[in-house]
CSV table of C-alpha atoms in Angstrom, one decimal:
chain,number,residue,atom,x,y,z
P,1,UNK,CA,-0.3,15.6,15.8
P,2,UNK,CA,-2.5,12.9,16.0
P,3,UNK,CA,-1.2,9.7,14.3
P,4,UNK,CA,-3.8,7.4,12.5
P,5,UNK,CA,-3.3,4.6,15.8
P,6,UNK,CA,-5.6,7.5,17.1
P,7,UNK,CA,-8.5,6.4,14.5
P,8,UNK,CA,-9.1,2.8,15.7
P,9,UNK,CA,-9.7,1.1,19.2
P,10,UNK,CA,-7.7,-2.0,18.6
P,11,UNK,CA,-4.4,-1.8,17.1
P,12,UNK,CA,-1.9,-4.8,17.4
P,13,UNK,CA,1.1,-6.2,15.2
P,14,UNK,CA,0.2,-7.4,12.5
P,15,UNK,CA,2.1,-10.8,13.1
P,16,UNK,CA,-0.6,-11.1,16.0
P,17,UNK,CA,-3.1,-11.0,13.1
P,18,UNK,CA,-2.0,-13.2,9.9
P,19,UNK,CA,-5.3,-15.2,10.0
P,20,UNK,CA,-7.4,-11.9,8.7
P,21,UNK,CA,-5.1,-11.6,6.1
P,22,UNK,CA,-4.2,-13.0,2.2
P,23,UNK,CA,-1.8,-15.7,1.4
P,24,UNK,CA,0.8,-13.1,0.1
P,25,UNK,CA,1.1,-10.3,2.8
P,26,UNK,CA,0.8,-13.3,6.0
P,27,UNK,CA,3.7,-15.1,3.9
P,28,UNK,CA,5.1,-11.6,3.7
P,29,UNK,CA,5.1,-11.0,7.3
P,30,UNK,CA,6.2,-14.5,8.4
P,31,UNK,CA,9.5,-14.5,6.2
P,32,UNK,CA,10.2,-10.5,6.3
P,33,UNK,CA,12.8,-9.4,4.6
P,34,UNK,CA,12.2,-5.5,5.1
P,35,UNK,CA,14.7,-3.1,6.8
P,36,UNK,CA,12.5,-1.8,9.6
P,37,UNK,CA,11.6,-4.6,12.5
P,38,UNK,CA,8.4,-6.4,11.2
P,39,UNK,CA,6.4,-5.4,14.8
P,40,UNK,CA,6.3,-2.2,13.4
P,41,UNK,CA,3.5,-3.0,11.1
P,42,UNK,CA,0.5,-2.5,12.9
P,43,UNK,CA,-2.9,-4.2,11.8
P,44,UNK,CA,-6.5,-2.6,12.6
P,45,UNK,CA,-9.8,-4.8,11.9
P,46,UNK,CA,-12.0,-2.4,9.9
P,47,UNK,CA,-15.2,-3.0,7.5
P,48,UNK,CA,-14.8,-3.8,3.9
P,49,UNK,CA,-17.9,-1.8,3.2
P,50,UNK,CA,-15.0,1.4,4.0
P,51,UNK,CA,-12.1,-0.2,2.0
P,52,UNK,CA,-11.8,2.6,0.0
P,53,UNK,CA,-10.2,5.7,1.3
P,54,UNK,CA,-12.8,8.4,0.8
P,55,UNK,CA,-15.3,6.2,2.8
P,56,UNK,CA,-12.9,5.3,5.0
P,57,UNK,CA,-11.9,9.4,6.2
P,58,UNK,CA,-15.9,10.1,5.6
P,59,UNK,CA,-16.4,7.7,9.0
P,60,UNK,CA,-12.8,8.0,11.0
P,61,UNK,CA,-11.8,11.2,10.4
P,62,UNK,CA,-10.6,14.0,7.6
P,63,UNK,CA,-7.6,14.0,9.3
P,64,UNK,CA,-6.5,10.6,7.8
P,65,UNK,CA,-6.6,11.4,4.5
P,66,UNK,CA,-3.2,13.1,4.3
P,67,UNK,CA,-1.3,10.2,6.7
P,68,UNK,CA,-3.1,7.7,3.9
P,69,UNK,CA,-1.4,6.0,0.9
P,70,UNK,CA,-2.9,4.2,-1.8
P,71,UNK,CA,-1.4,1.2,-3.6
P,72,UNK,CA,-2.2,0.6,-7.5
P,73,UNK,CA,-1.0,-1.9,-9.9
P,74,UNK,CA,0.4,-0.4,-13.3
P,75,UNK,CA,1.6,-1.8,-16.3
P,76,UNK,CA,4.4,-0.6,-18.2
P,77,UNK,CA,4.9,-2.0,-22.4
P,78,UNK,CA,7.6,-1.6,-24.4
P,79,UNK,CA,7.4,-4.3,-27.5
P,80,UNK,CA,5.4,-7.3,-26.4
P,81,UNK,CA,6.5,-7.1,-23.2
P,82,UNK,CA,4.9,-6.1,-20.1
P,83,UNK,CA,6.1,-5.1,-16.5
P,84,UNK,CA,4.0,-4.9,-13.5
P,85,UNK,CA,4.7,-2.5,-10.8
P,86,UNK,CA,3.2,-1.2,-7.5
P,87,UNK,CA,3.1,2.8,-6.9
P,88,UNK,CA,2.4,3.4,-3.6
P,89,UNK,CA,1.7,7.7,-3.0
P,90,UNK,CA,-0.2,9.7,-0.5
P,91,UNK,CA,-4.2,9.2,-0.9
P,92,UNK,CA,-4.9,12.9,-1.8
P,93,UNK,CA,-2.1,12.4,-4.7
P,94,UNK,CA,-2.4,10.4,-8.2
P,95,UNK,CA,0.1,8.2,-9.0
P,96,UNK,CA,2.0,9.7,-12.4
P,97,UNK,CA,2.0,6.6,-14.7
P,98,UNK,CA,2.8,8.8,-18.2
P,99,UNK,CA,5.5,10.5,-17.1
P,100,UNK,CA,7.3,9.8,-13.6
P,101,UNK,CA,6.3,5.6,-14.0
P,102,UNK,CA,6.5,5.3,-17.7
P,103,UNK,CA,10.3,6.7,-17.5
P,104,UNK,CA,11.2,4.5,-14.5
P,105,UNK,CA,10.0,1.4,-16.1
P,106,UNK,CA,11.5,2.5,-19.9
P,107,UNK,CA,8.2,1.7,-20.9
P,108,UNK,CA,6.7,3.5,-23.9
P,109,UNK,CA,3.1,3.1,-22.7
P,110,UNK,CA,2.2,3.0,-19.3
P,111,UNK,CA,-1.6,2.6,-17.7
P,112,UNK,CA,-3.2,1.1,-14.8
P,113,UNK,CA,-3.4,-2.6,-14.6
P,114,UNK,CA,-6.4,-3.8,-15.4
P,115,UNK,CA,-8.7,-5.2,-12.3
P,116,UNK,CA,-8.5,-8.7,-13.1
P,117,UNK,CA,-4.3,-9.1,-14.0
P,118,UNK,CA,-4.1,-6.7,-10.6
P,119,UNK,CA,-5.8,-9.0,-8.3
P,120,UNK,CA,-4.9,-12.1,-10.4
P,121,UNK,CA,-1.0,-11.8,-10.1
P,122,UNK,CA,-0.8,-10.1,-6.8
P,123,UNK,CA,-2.9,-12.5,-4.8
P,124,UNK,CA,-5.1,-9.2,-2.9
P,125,UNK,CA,-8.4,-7.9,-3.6
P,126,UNK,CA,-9.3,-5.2,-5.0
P,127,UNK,CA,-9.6,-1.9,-3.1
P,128,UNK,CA,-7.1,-3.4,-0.4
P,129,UNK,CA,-3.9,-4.0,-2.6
P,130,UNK,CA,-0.8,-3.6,-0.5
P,131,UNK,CA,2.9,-3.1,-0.9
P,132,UNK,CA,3.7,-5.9,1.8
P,133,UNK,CA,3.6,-9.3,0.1
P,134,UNK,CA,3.6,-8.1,-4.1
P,135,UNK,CA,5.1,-10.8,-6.1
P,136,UNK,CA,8.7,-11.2,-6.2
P,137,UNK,CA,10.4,-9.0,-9.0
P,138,UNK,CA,8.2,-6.3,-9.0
P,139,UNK,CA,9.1,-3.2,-9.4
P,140,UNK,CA,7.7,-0.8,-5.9
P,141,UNK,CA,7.9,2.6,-6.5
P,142,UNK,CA,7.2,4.4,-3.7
P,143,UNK,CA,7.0,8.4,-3.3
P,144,UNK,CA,9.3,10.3,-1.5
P,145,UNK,CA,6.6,11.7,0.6
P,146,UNK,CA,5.2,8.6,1.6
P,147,UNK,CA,8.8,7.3,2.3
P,148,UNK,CA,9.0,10.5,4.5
P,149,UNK,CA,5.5,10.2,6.2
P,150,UNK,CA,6.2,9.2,10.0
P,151,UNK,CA,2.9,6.7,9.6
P,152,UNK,CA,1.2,5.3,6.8
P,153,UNK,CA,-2.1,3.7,6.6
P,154,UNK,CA,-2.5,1.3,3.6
P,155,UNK,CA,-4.5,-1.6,2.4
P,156,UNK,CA,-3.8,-5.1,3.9
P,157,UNK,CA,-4.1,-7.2,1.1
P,158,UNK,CA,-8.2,-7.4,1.6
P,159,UNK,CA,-10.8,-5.0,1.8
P,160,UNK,CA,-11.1,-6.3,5.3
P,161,UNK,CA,-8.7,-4.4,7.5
P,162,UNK,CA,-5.7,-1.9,6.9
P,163,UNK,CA,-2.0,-1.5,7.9
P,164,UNK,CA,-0.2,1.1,9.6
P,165,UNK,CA,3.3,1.4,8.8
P,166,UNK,CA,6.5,4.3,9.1
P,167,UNK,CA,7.0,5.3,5.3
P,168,UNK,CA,10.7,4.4,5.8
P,169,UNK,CA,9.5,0.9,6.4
P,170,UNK,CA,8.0,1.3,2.9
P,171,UNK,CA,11.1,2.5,0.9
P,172,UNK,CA,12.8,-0.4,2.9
P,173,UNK,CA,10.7,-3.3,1.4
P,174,UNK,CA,12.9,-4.7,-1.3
P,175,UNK,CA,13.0,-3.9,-4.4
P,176,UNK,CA,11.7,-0.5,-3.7
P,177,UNK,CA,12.7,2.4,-5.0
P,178,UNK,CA,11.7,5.8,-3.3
P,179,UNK,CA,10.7,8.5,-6.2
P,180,UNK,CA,10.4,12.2,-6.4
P,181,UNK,CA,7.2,13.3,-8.0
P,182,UNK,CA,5.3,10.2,-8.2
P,183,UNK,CA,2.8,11.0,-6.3
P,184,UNK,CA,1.3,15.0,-8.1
């Protein structure tokens, strides 16, 4: 089974490469706190113009579309009050924010972040957000079959570039949680 290091000519640690990325995931890297050894995130240069994933798979390769997983911001009310969490699931999955998020949070609305308070708080860009480097206190919810995926390719914080990293290293970031059914 070909793994998605097969896509891309140049693959190196991503600690060799903290100059191509944001403030958050280089500060990330630099003072990891992760359970998996921090050489096992592996950085690949790539366009921004293929950021998102169906462009992406369009030029590398169908094949990368089921060892891909997408990042997305959501916010979770209850009251006034407002939580921001990351859901990270497989790329050809949606992330369940009404039922599987909305529960996990105790929130009695739940919906996508919008853009601006996404970018804005977590420091990435847009189309590249990225588990590695979200603010401290968020909540990570990540699906069990990502968690389970021997390689993951995910933004790196920009639309410049992407990660590749063992789903275990994923459900071992902290304040993860690893969740059955988030990704449908």
């Amino acid at each position: 089974m070909s793994t998605p290091m097969d896509a891309f000519d140049d693959v190196r640690p991503a600690v060799e490469r903290l100059d191509l990325l944001t403030g958050p995931v280089a500060a990330a890297l630099r003072d990891w706190r992760g359970t998996e050894p921090v050489e096992r995130v592996r950085y690949v240069d790539t366009d921004p113009d293929r950021a998102d994933t169906a462009v992406l798979v369009e030029h590398y390769g169908s094949w990368l579309l089921e060892q891909s997983a997408n990042c997305v911001v959501v916010a979770g009310k209850r009251g006034g009050a407002v939580t921001l969490a990351a859901c990270v699931v497989l790329a050809h999955t949606r992330a369940d924010v009404n039922g599987v998020v909305r529960r996990h949070l105790g929130a009695r609305k739940a919906s996508f972040a919008p853009i601006e308070t996404a970018t804005g708080e977590s420091g990435m860009e847009f189309g590249g957000i990225t588990p590695i480097g979200l603010p401290e206190g968020w909540p990570l919810l990540v699906d069990a079959a990502v968690a389970d995926a021997p390689h993951a390719l995910i933004g790196s914080g920009s639309r410049r570039g992407k990660l590749i990293v063992p789903g275990k290293l994923l459900a071992g970031l902290p304040g993860a949680v690893v969740l059955e059914g988030l990704g449908v």
